[in-house]
Amino acid sequence: MEEKLSGIVLGGVNYGENDKILSVFTIDKGVVSARIKGVKKAGAKLKFASEPFCFAEFVFSEKLGKRTVTGASLIDSFYPLREDIVRYYAGAVILEFDKRFLKEEIVSPDLFILSVESLKELAYGKVHPVITAANFLIEALKYSGYALNFDGCSVCHENITGKVFFDYRFGAFLCENCRKDSGREINLSTYVALKNIAEGVSPDIDDAIRGLKLLDYYLSVKCEENSASLKELIRMLKNR
């Protein structure tokens, strides 16, 4: 059986001497695994289709429940990501999130579209990659059942203007009066930066970086997922 699916290569592992097993995030079938043959050879025709970030229409053959890539038509390689290390790692944050949070063949068109649009912005847009990465994570967490609530204090629903506390268990922010014994105190500017990003307003970049750190904490503690790409992105930004 043969099928055509549009998808993004999230990554791959070596298989045998010249082959790879790819993880491809498709809009119609979710993440699928597929063998791609001969791509480690010099001059391999489908080598481009085995690279992370490759967005293509893939042709798969299937036998006994296992897929093999037999063809691919490139849609976008997001090549400019490879020319800037910060943009590259911001893009890697997207691929790693998709790979970690999507079980095989769980369909999520919204997350697929978000991923493509975020990669386009990173490759060709003018928005700072920190903001694009943070916005992606905020939106992607919604689709994954871990939405953050920026509508003021989650208890009294008033705007937070003084001390702010983050309760990772519920992805909620609390004012000092409602905090009781829950939540860890964070900088008000961090909360405001994330809230602005969620509302489409560009914050101060240093505040946005602190927002990324909070998202990293939330992923690690609440979602029990450690993103190596996110940690490396934060490390690079800190050293710049």
Coordinates of N, CA and C in Angstrom, one line a residue:
M1 N 0.8 -1.2 0.0 CA 0.0 0.0 0.0 C 0.9 1.2 0.0
E2 N 0.4 2.3 -0.7 CA 1.2 3.5 -0.8 C 0.3 4.7 -0.4
E3 N 0.9 5.6 0.3 CA 0.1 6.8 0.8 C 1.0 8.0 0.7
K4 N 0.4 9.2 0.5 CA 1.1 10.5 0.5 C 0.7 11.3 1.7
L5 N 1.7 11.8 2.5 CA 1.4 12.5 3.7 C 2.3 13.7 3.7
S6 N 1.8 14.9 4.0 CA 2.6 16.1 4.3 C 3.1 16.1 5.7
G7 N 4.4 16.3 5.9 CA 4.9 16.2 7.3 C 6.2 16.9 7.5
I8 N 6.6 17.0 8.7 CA 7.9 17.6 9.1 C 8.7 16.6 9.8
V9 N 10.0 16.4 9.4 CA 10.9 15.5 10.0 C 11.3 16.0 11.4
L10 N 10.9 15.3 12.5 CA 11.3 15.7 13.8 C 12.7 15.2 14.2
G11 N 13.1 14.2 13.6 CA 14.5 13.6 13.9 C 14.5 12.2 13.3
G12 N 15.7 11.6 13.5 CA 15.9 10.2 13.0 C 17.0 9.6 13.7
V13 N 17.1 8.2 13.7 CA 18.2 7.4 14.2 C 18.7 6.6 13.1
N14 N 20.0 6.3 13.2 CA 20.7 5.5 12.2 C 20.1 4.0 12.3
Y15 N 20.0 3.4 11.2 CA 19.5 2.0 11.1 C 20.4 1.3 10.0
G16 N 21.1 0.3 10.5 CA 22.0 -0.4 9.6 C 23.1 0.5 9.1
E17 N 23.7 0.2 8.0 CA 24.8 0.9 7.5 C 24.5 2.2 6.8
N18 N 23.4 2.3 6.1 CA 23.1 3.5 5.3 C 21.7 4.0 5.5
D19 N 20.9 3.4 6.3 CA 19.5 3.8 6.5 C 19.2 4.6 7.8
K20 N 18.1 5.2 7.8 CA 17.6 5.9 9.1 C 16.1 5.5 9.3
I21 N 15.8 5.6 10.6 CA 14.4 5.5 11.0 C 13.9 6.9 11.4
L22 N 13.0 7.5 10.6 CA 12.6 8.9 10.8 C 11.3 8.9 11.7
S23 N 11.2 10.0 12.5 CA 9.9 10.4 13.1 C 9.4 11.6 12.3
V24 N 8.3 11.4 11.7 CA 7.7 12.5 10.8 C 6.3 12.9 11.4
F25 N 6.2 14.2 11.7 CA 4.9 14.7 12.2 C 4.1 15.1 11.0
T26 N 3.0 14.4 10.8 CA 2.1 14.6 9.6 C 0.8 15.2 10.1
I27 N 0.2 16.0 9.2 CA -1.1 16.6 9.6 C -2.2 15.6 9.6
D28 N -2.2 14.6 8.9 CA -3.3 13.6 8.8 C -3.2 12.4 9.7
K29 N -1.9 12.0 10.0 CA -1.7 10.8 10.8 C -1.0 11.0 12.1
G30 N -0.7 12.3 12.4 CA 0.2 12.5 13.6 C 1.6 12.1 13.3
V31 N 2.3 11.7 14.4 CA 3.7 11.3 14.2 C 3.8 9.9 13.8
V32 N 4.5 9.6 12.7 CA 4.7 8.3 12.2 C 6.2 8.0 12.1
S33 N 6.5 6.7 12.2 CA 7.9 6.3 12.0 C 8.0 5.6 10.7
A34 N 9.1 5.9 10.0 CA 9.3 5.3 8.7 C 10.8 5.1 8.4
R35 N 11.1 4.0 7.8 CA 12.5 3.8 7.3 C 12.8 4.5 6.0
I36 N 13.9 5.1 5.9 CA 14.4 5.8 4.7 C 15.7 5.2 4.3
K37 N 15.8 4.6 3.1 CA 17.0 3.8 2.8 C 18.0 4.6 2.0
G38 N 19.3 4.2 2.4 CA 20.4 4.7 1.6 C 20.8 6.2 1.8
V39 N 20.2 6.8 2.8 CA 20.4 8.3 2.9 C 21.8 8.7 3.5
K40 N 22.5 7.7 4.0 CA 23.8 8.0 4.5 C 24.9 7.9 3.5
K41 N 24.5 7.5 2.3 CA 25.4 7.4 1.2 C 25.6 8.8 0.6
A42 N 26.8 9.1 0.1 CA 27.1 10.4 -0.6 C 26.2 10.5 -1.8
G43 N 25.6 11.6 -2.0 CA 24.8 11.8 -3.2 C 23.4 11.2 -3.2
A44 N 23.0 10.7 -2.0 CA 21.7 10.0 -1.9 C 20.5 11.0 -2.3
K45 N 19.6 10.5 -3.2 CA 18.6 11.3 -3.8 C 17.7 11.9 -2.7
L46 N 17.4 11.1 -1.7 CA 16.4 11.4 -0.6 C 17.1 11.9 0.6
K47 N 18.4 12.3 0.6 CA 19.1 12.7 1.8 C 18.4 13.9 2.4
F48 N 17.9 14.8 1.6 CA 17.3 16.0 2.1 C 16.1 15.7 3.0
A49 N 15.4 14.6 2.6 CA 14.2 14.2 3.3 C 14.4 13.5 4.6
S50 N 15.7 13.3 5.0 CA 16.0 12.6 6.2 C 16.5 13.6 7.3
E51 N 16.5 14.9 6.9 CA 17.1 16.0 7.8 C 16.0 16.6 8.6
P52 N 16.3 16.9 9.9 CA 15.3 17.6 10.8 C 14.9 18.9 10.1
F53 N 13.7 19.3 10.3 CA 13.1 20.5 9.8 C 12.6 20.3 8.3
C54 N 12.9 19.2 7.7 CA 12.4 19.0 6.3 C 10.9 18.9 6.3
F55 N 10.2 19.8 5.6 CA 8.8 19.8 5.5 C 8.5 19.4 4.0
A56 N 7.9 18.3 3.9 CA 7.7 17.7 2.5 C 6.5 16.9 2.4
E57 N 6.1 16.7 1.2 CA 5.0 15.7 0.9 C 5.8 14.3 0.7
F58 N 5.6 13.4 1.7 CA 6.3 12.2 1.7 C 5.4 11.1 1.0
V59 N 6.1 10.2 0.3 CA 5.4 9.0 -0.3 C 5.9 7.8 0.6
F60 N 4.9 7.1 1.2 CA 5.3 6.0 2.0 C 4.7 4.7 1.4
S61 N 5.5 3.7 1.5 CA 4.9 2.3 1.2 C 4.8 1.6 2.6
E62 N 3.8 0.8 2.7 CA 3.6 0.1 4.0 C 3.5 -1.4 3.8
K63 N 4.2 -2.1 4.6 CA 4.1 -3.6 4.5 C 4.2 -4.1 5.9
L64 N 3.3 -4.9 6.3 CA 3.2 -5.5 7.6 C 3.3 -4.4 8.7
G65 N 2.6 -3.3 8.5 CA 2.5 -2.3 9.5 C 3.7 -1.4 9.6
K66 N 4.7 -1.6 8.7 CA 5.9 -0.7 8.8 C 6.0 0.1 7.5
R67 N 6.3 1.4 7.7 CA 6.4 2.3 6.6 C 7.8 2.5 6.1
T68 N 8.0 2.7 4.8 CA 9.2 3.1 4.2 C 9.0 4.3 3.3
V69 N 9.9 5.3 3.4 CA 9.8 6.4 2.5 C 10.4 6.0 1.1
T70 N 9.5 6.2 0.1 CA 9.9 5.9 -1.2 C 10.0 7.1 -2.1
G71 N 9.6 8.3 -1.6 CA 9.7 9.5 -2.4 C 9.4 10.7 -1.5
A72 N 9.8 11.9 -1.9 CA 9.4 13.1 -1.1 C 9.6 14.3 -2.0
S73 N 8.6 15.2 -1.9 CA 8.7 16.5 -2.6 C 8.8 17.6 -1.6
L74 N 9.9 18.4 -1.6 CA 10.2 19.4 -0.6 C 9.2 20.5 -0.7
I75 N 8.6 20.9 0.5 CA 7.8 22.1 0.6 C 8.6 23.2 1.2
D76 N 9.4 22.9 2.2 CA 10.2 24.0 2.8 C 11.3 23.3 3.7
S77 N 12.5 23.8 3.6 CA 13.6 23.2 4.5 C 13.8 24.2 5.7
F78 N 13.2 25.4 5.7 CA 13.5 26.4 6.7 C 15.0 26.6 6.8
Y79 N 15.6 26.7 5.7 CA 17.1 26.7 5.7 C 17.7 27.8 6.5
P80 N 17.2 29.1 6.5 CA 17.8 30.1 7.3 C 18.0 29.8 8.8
L81 N 17.2 28.8 9.3 CA 17.5 28.4 10.7 C 18.9 27.9 10.9
R82 N 19.5 27.3 9.9 CA 20.8 26.8 10.0 C 21.9 27.8 10.0
E83 N 21.5 29.1 9.7 CA 22.5 30.2 9.6 C 22.6 31.0 10.9
D84 N 21.7 30.7 11.9 CA 21.7 31.4 13.1 C 21.5 30.4 14.3
I85 N 22.5 30.3 15.2 CA 22.4 29.2 16.2 C 21.3 29.4 17.1
V86 N 20.9 30.6 17.5 CA 19.8 30.9 18.4 C 18.5 30.5 17.7
R87 N 18.3 30.9 16.4 CA 17.1 30.5 15.7 C 17.0 28.9 15.5
Y88 N 18.2 28.3 15.3 CA 18.2 26.9 15.1 C 17.7 26.2 16.4
Y89 N 18.2 26.6 17.6 CA 17.8 25.9 18.8 C 16.4 26.3 19.2
A90 N 15.9 27.5 18.8 CA 14.5 27.8 19.0 C 13.6 26.8 18.2
G91 N 14.1 26.6 16.9 CA 13.4 25.6 16.1 C 13.4 24.2 16.7
A92 N 14.6 23.8 17.2 CA 14.7 22.5 17.8 C 13.8 22.3 19.0
V93 N 13.5 23.4 19.7 CA 12.5 23.4 20.8 C 11.2 22.9 20.3
I94 N 10.8 23.4 19.1 CA 9.5 23.0 18.5 C 9.5 21.5 18.1
L95 N 10.6 21.1 17.5 CA 10.6 19.7 17.1 C 10.6 18.8 18.3
E96 N 11.4 19.1 19.3 CA 11.5 18.3 20.5 C 10.1 18.2 21.2
F97 N 9.4 19.3 21.3 CA 8.1 19.3 22.0 C 7.2 18.4 21.2
D98 N 7.1 18.5 19.9 CA 6.2 17.7 19.1 C 6.6 16.2 19.3
K99 N 7.8 15.9 19.3 CA 8.2 14.5 19.5 C 7.9 13.9 20.8
R100 N 8.1 14.7 21.9 CA 7.9 14.3 23.2 C 6.4 14.2 23.6
F101 N 5.6 15.1 23.1 CA 4.2 15.2 23.6 C 3.2 14.5 22.7
L102 N 3.6 14.1 21.5 CA 2.7 13.4 20.6 C 3.0 11.9 20.6
K103 N 2.1 11.1 21.0 CA 2.2 9.7 20.8 C 2.0 9.4 19.3
E104 N 2.5 8.2 18.9 CA 2.5 7.9 17.5 C 1.0 7.8 17.0
E105 N 0.8 8.5 15.9 CA -0.5 8.5 15.2 C -1.7 9.1 15.9
I106 N -1.3 10.0 16.9 CA -2.4 10.8 17.5 C -2.4 12.1 16.7
V107 N -3.6 12.4 16.1 CA -3.7 13.5 15.1 C -3.9 14.8 15.9
S108 N -3.2 15.8 15.5 CA -3.3 17.1 16.1 C -3.1 18.2 15.0
P109 N -4.1 18.5 14.2 CA -3.9 19.5 13.1 C -3.5 20.9 13.7
D110 N -4.1 21.3 14.8 CA -3.8 22.6 15.4 C -2.3 22.7 15.7
L111 N -1.7 21.6 16.4 CA -0.3 21.7 16.7 C 0.6 21.6 15.5
F112 N 0.1 20.9 14.5 CA 0.9 20.8 13.2 C 1.0 22.2 12.6
I113 N -0.2 22.9 12.5 CA -0.2 24.2 11.9 C 0.6 25.2 12.7
L114 N 0.5 25.1 14.0 CA 1.3 26.0 14.9 C 2.8 25.8 14.7
S115 N 3.2 24.5 14.6 CA 4.6 24.2 14.4 C 5.1 24.8 13.1
V116 N 4.3 24.6 12.0 CA 4.8 25.1 10.7 C 4.9 26.6 10.7
E117 N 3.9 27.3 11.2 CA 3.9 28.7 11.3 C 5.0 29.3 12.2
S118 N 5.3 28.6 13.3 CA 6.4 29.0 14.1 C 7.7 28.8 13.5
L119 N 7.9 27.7 12.7 CA 9.2 27.5 12.0 C 9.3 28.6 10.9
K120 N 8.2 28.9 10.2 CA 8.3 29.9 9.2 C 8.7 31.3 9.8
E121 N 8.2 31.6 11.0 CA 8.5 32.9 11.6 C 10.0 32.9 12.0
L122 N 10.5 31.7 12.6 CA 11.9 31.7 12.9 C 12.8 31.8 11.7
A123 N 12.4 31.2 10.6 CA 13.3 31.2 9.4 C 13.2 32.5 8.7
Y124 N 12.1 33.1 8.6 CA 11.9 34.2 7.6 C 11.4 35.5 8.3
G125 N 10.9 35.4 9.5 CA 10.3 36.5 10.1 C 11.3 37.4 10.9
K126 N 10.7 38.5 11.5 CA 11.5 39.5 12.2 C 11.3 39.4 13.7
V127 N 10.4 38.6 14.2 CA 10.2 38.5 15.6 C 11.4 37.8 16.2
H128 N 11.8 38.3 17.4 CA 12.9 37.7 18.1 C 12.6 36.2 18.4
P129 N 13.6 35.3 18.1 CA 13.3 33.9 18.3 C 12.9 33.5 19.7
V130 N 13.3 34.2 20.7 CA 12.9 34.0 22.1 C 11.4 34.1 22.2
I131 N 10.9 35.1 21.6 CA 9.4 35.4 21.7 C 8.7 34.3 20.9
T132 N 9.2 33.9 19.7 CA 8.5 32.9 18.9 C 8.5 31.6 19.6
A133 N 9.7 31.2 20.3 CA 9.7 30.0 21.0 C 8.8 30.0 22.2
A134 N 8.8 31.1 22.9 CA 7.9 31.2 24.1 C 6.4 31.1 23.7
N135 N 6.1 31.8 22.6 CA 4.7 31.8 22.1 C 4.3 30.4 21.6
F136 N 5.2 29.7 21.0 CA 4.9 28.3 20.6 C 4.6 27.4 21.8
L137 N 5.5 27.5 22.8 CA 5.3 26.7 24.0 C 3.9 27.0 24.7
I138 N 3.6 28.3 24.8 CA 2.4 28.7 25.5 C 1.2 28.1 24.7
E139 N 1.2 28.2 23.4 CA 0.1 27.7 22.6 C 0.1 26.2 22.5
A140 N 1.2 25.6 22.4 CA 1.3 24.1 22.3 C 0.9 23.4 23.6
L141 N 1.2 24.1 24.7 CA 0.7 23.5 26.0 C -0.8 23.4 26.1
K142 N -1.5 24.4 25.4 CA -2.9 24.3 25.4 C -3.4 23.1 24.7
Y143 N -2.8 22.8 23.6 CA -3.2 21.6 22.8 C -2.9 20.3 23.5
S144 N -1.9 20.4 24.4 CA -1.5 19.2 25.1 C -2.1 18.9 26.5
G145 N -3.0 19.8 26.8 CA -3.7 19.7 28.1 C -3.0 20.3 29.3
Y146 N -2.1 21.2 29.0 CA -1.3 21.8 30.1 C -1.4 23.3 30.0
A147 N -2.5 23.9 29.7 CA -2.6 25.3 29.4 C -2.3 26.1 30.6
L148 N -1.6 27.2 30.4 CA -1.3 28.2 31.4 C -2.4 29.3 31.5
N149 N -2.8 29.7 32.7 CA -3.8 30.7 32.8 C -3.3 32.1 33.1
F150 N -3.4 33.0 32.2 CA -2.9 34.4 32.4 C -3.9 35.4 32.7
D151 N -5.1 34.9 33.0 CA -6.3 35.8 33.3 C -6.2 36.3 34.7
G152 N -5.1 37.0 35.1 CA -5.0 37.5 36.5 C -4.9 36.4 37.5
C153 N -5.2 36.7 38.7 CA -5.1 35.7 39.8 C -6.2 34.7 39.5
S154 N -5.8 33.4 39.6 CA -6.7 32.3 39.3 C -7.8 32.1 40.4
V155 N -7.6 32.7 41.5 CA -8.5 32.6 42.6 C -9.5 33.8 42.7
C156 N -9.0 35.0 42.8 CA -9.9 36.2 42.9 C -10.2 36.8 41.6
H157 N -9.4 36.4 40.5 CA -9.6 36.9 39.2 C -9.2 38.4 39.0
E158 N -8.6 39.0 40.0 CA -8.1 40.3 39.9 C -6.8 40.4 39.1
N159 N -6.5 41.6 38.5 CA -5.2 41.8 37.9 C -4.1 41.7 39.0
I160 N -3.0 41.1 38.6 CA -1.9 41.0 39.5 C -1.0 42.1 39.3
T161 N -0.7 43.0 40.3 CA 0.1 44.1 40.2 C 1.3 44.2 41.2
G162 N 1.2 43.3 42.2 CA 2.2 43.3 43.2 C 3.0 42.0 43.1
K163 N 3.2 41.3 44.2 CA 3.9 40.0 44.2 C 3.0 39.0 43.4
V164 N 3.7 38.1 42.7 CA 3.0 37.1 41.9 C 3.6 35.7 42.2
F165 N 2.8 34.7 42.3 CA 3.2 33.4 42.6 C 2.7 32.4 41.5
F166 N 3.5 31.4 41.2 CA 3.2 30.5 40.2 C 2.9 29.1 40.8
D167 N 1.7 28.5 40.6 CA 1.4 27.2 41.1 C 1.5 26.2 39.9
Y168 N 2.6 25.5 39.8 CA 2.8 24.6 38.6 C 1.8 23.5 38.5
R169 N 1.2 23.1 39.6 CA 0.2 22.0 39.6 C -1.0 22.3 38.7
F170 N -1.4 23.6 38.6 CA -2.5 24.0 37.9 C -2.2 25.0 36.7
G171 N -0.9 25.3 36.6 CA -0.5 26.2 35.5 C -1.1 27.6 35.8
A172 N -1.2 28.0 37.1 CA -2.0 29.2 37.5 C -1.0 30.2 38.2
F173 N -1.4 31.4 38.1 CA -0.7 32.5 38.7 C -1.6 33.1 39.8
L174 N -1.0 33.4 41.0 CA -1.8 33.8 42.1 C -1.2 35.2 42.7
C175 N -2.1 36.0 43.2 CA -1.7 37.2 43.9 C -1.3 36.8 45.3
E176 N -0.7 37.8 46.0 CA -0.2 37.5 47.4 C -1.3 37.2 48.3
N177 N -2.5 37.8 48.2 CA -3.6 37.5 49.1 C -4.2 36.2 49.0
C178 N -4.1 35.6 47.8 CA -4.8 34.3 47.5 C -3.8 33.2 47.5
R179 N -2.5 33.5 47.7 CA -1.5 32.5 47.5 C -1.6 31.4 48.6
K180 N -1.8 31.8 49.8 CA -1.8 30.9 51.0 C -0.4 30.3 51.0
D181 N -0.4 28.9 51.0 CA 1.0 28.3 51.0 C 1.3 27.6 49.7
S182 N 0.6 27.9 48.6 CA 0.9 27.3 47.4 C 1.6 28.3 46.4
G183 N 2.4 27.7 45.5 CA 3.1 28.5 44.5 C 4.4 29.0 44.9
R184 N 5.3 29.3 44.0 CA 6.6 29.9 44.2 C 6.6 31.3 43.6
E185 N 7.2 32.2 44.4 CA 7.2 33.6 43.9 C 8.1 33.7 42.7
I186 N 7.6 34.5 41.7 CA 8.4 34.8 40.5 C 8.3 36.3 40.3
N187 N 9.2 36.8 39.5 CA 9.2 38.3 39.2 C 7.9 38.6 38.5
L188 N 7.4 39.8 38.8 CA 6.2 40.3 38.2 C 6.4 40.5 36.7
S189 N 7.6 40.9 36.4 CA 8.0 41.2 35.0 C 8.0 39.9 34.1
T190 N 8.3 38.8 34.8 CA 8.2 37.5 34.1 C 6.8 37.1 33.7
Y191 N 5.9 37.3 34.7 CA 4.5 37.0 34.4 C 4.0 37.9 33.4
V192 N 4.3 39.2 33.4 CA 3.8 40.2 32.5 C 4.3 39.9 31.1
A193 N 5.6 39.4 31.0 CA 6.2 39.1 29.7 C 5.4 37.9 29.0
L194 N 5.2 36.9 29.8 CA 4.5 35.7 29.3 C 3.0 36.1 28.9
K195 N 2.4 36.9 29.7 CA 1.0 37.3 29.4 C 1.0 38.1 28.1
N196 N 2.0 39.0 28.0 CA 2.0 39.8 26.8 C 2.3 38.9 25.5
I197 N 3.2 38.0 25.6 CA 3.4 37.1 24.5 C 2.1 36.3 24.1
A198 N 1.4 35.8 25.2 CA 0.2 35.1 24.9 C -0.9 36.0 24.2
E199 N -0.8 37.3 24.4 CA -1.7 38.3 23.9 C -1.2 38.9 22.6
G200 N 0.0 38.5 22.1 CA 0.5 39.0 20.9 C 1.3 40.3 21.0
V201 N 1.7 40.6 22.2 CA 2.4 41.9 22.5 C 3.9 41.5 22.8
S202 N 4.8 42.2 22.1 CA 6.3 41.9 22.4 C 6.8 42.5 23.7
P203 N 7.3 41.7 24.5 CA 7.9 42.2 25.8 C 9.4 42.5 25.7
D204 N 9.9 43.0 26.8 CA 11.4 43.1 26.8 C 12.0 41.8 26.7
I205 N 13.1 41.7 26.0 CA 13.7 40.4 25.7 C 14.3 39.7 26.9
D206 N 14.9 40.5 27.8 CA 15.4 39.9 29.1 C 14.2 39.3 29.9
D207 N 13.1 39.9 29.9 CA 11.9 39.4 30.6 C 11.4 38.1 29.9
A208 N 11.5 38.2 28.6 CA 11.0 37.0 27.8 C 11.9 35.8 28.1
I209 N 13.2 36.0 28.2 CA 14.1 34.9 28.5 C 13.8 34.3 29.9
R210 N 13.5 35.2 30.9 CA 13.1 34.7 32.2 C 11.7 33.9 32.0
G211 N 10.9 34.3 31.1 CA 9.7 33.6 30.8 C 10.0 32.2 30.3
L212 N 11.0 32.1 29.4 CA 11.4 30.8 28.9 C 11.9 29.9 30.0
K213 N 12.6 30.5 31.0 CA 13.0 29.7 32.1 C 11.9 29.1 32.9
L214 N 10.8 29.9 33.1 CA 9.6 29.5 33.8 C 8.9 28.4 33.0
L215 N 8.9 28.5 31.7 CA 8.3 27.4 30.9 C 9.1 26.2 31.0
D216 N 10.4 26.3 31.0 CA 11.3 25.1 31.2 C 11.0 24.4 32.5
Y217 N 10.8 25.2 33.6 CA 10.5 24.7 34.9 C 9.2 24.0 34.9
Y218 N 8.2 24.6 34.2 CA 6.8 24.0 34.1 C 6.9 22.7 33.4
L219 N 7.6 22.6 32.3 CA 7.7 21.4 31.5 C 8.4 20.3 32.3
S220 N 9.4 20.7 33.1 CA 10.2 19.7 33.9 C 9.4 19.1 35.0
V221 N 8.7 20.0 35.7 CA 8.0 19.6 37.0 C 6.6 19.1 36.7
K222 N 5.8 19.9 36.1 CA 4.4 19.5 35.8 C 4.3 18.4 34.7
C223 N 4.9 18.7 33.6 CA 4.8 17.8 32.5 C 5.8 16.6 32.5
E224 N 6.7 16.7 33.4 CA 7.8 15.7 33.6 C 8.5 15.4 32.2
E225 N 8.8 16.5 31.5 CA 9.5 16.4 30.3 C 10.7 17.4 30.3
N226 N 11.9 16.9 30.2 CA 13.1 17.8 30.1 C 13.4 18.0 28.7
S227 N 13.4 19.3 28.3 CA 13.7 19.7 26.9 C 15.2 20.1 26.8
A228 N 16.0 19.2 26.3 CA 17.4 19.5 26.1 C 17.6 20.8 25.2
S229 N 16.8 20.9 24.2 CA 16.9 22.0 23.3 C 16.6 23.3 24.0
L230 N 15.6 23.3 24.8 CA 15.2 24.5 25.5 C 16.2 24.9 26.5
K231 N 16.8 24.0 27.2 CA 17.8 24.3 28.2 C 19.1 24.9 27.5
E232 N 19.4 24.3 26.3 CA 20.6 24.8 25.6 C 20.3 26.2 25.1
L233 N 19.1 26.5 24.6 CA 18.7 27.8 24.1 C 18.8 28.8 25.3
I234 N 18.3 28.5 26.4 CA 18.4 29.4 27.6 C 19.9 29.6 28.0
R235 N 20.7 28.6 27.9 CA 22.1 28.7 28.3 C 22.8 29.7 27.3
M236 N 22.5 29.5 26.0 CA 23.1 30.4 25.0 C 22.7 31.9 25.2
L237 N 21.4 32.1 25.4 CA 20.9 33.4 25.6 C 21.5 34.1 26.8
K238 N 21.7 33.3 27.9 CA 22.3 33.8 29.1 C 23.8 34.2 28.9
N239 N 24.5 33.5 28.0 CA 25.9 33.8 27.8 C 26.1 34.9 26.7
R240 N 25.0 35.4 26.1 CA 25.2 36.4 25.1 C 25.2 37.8 25.7

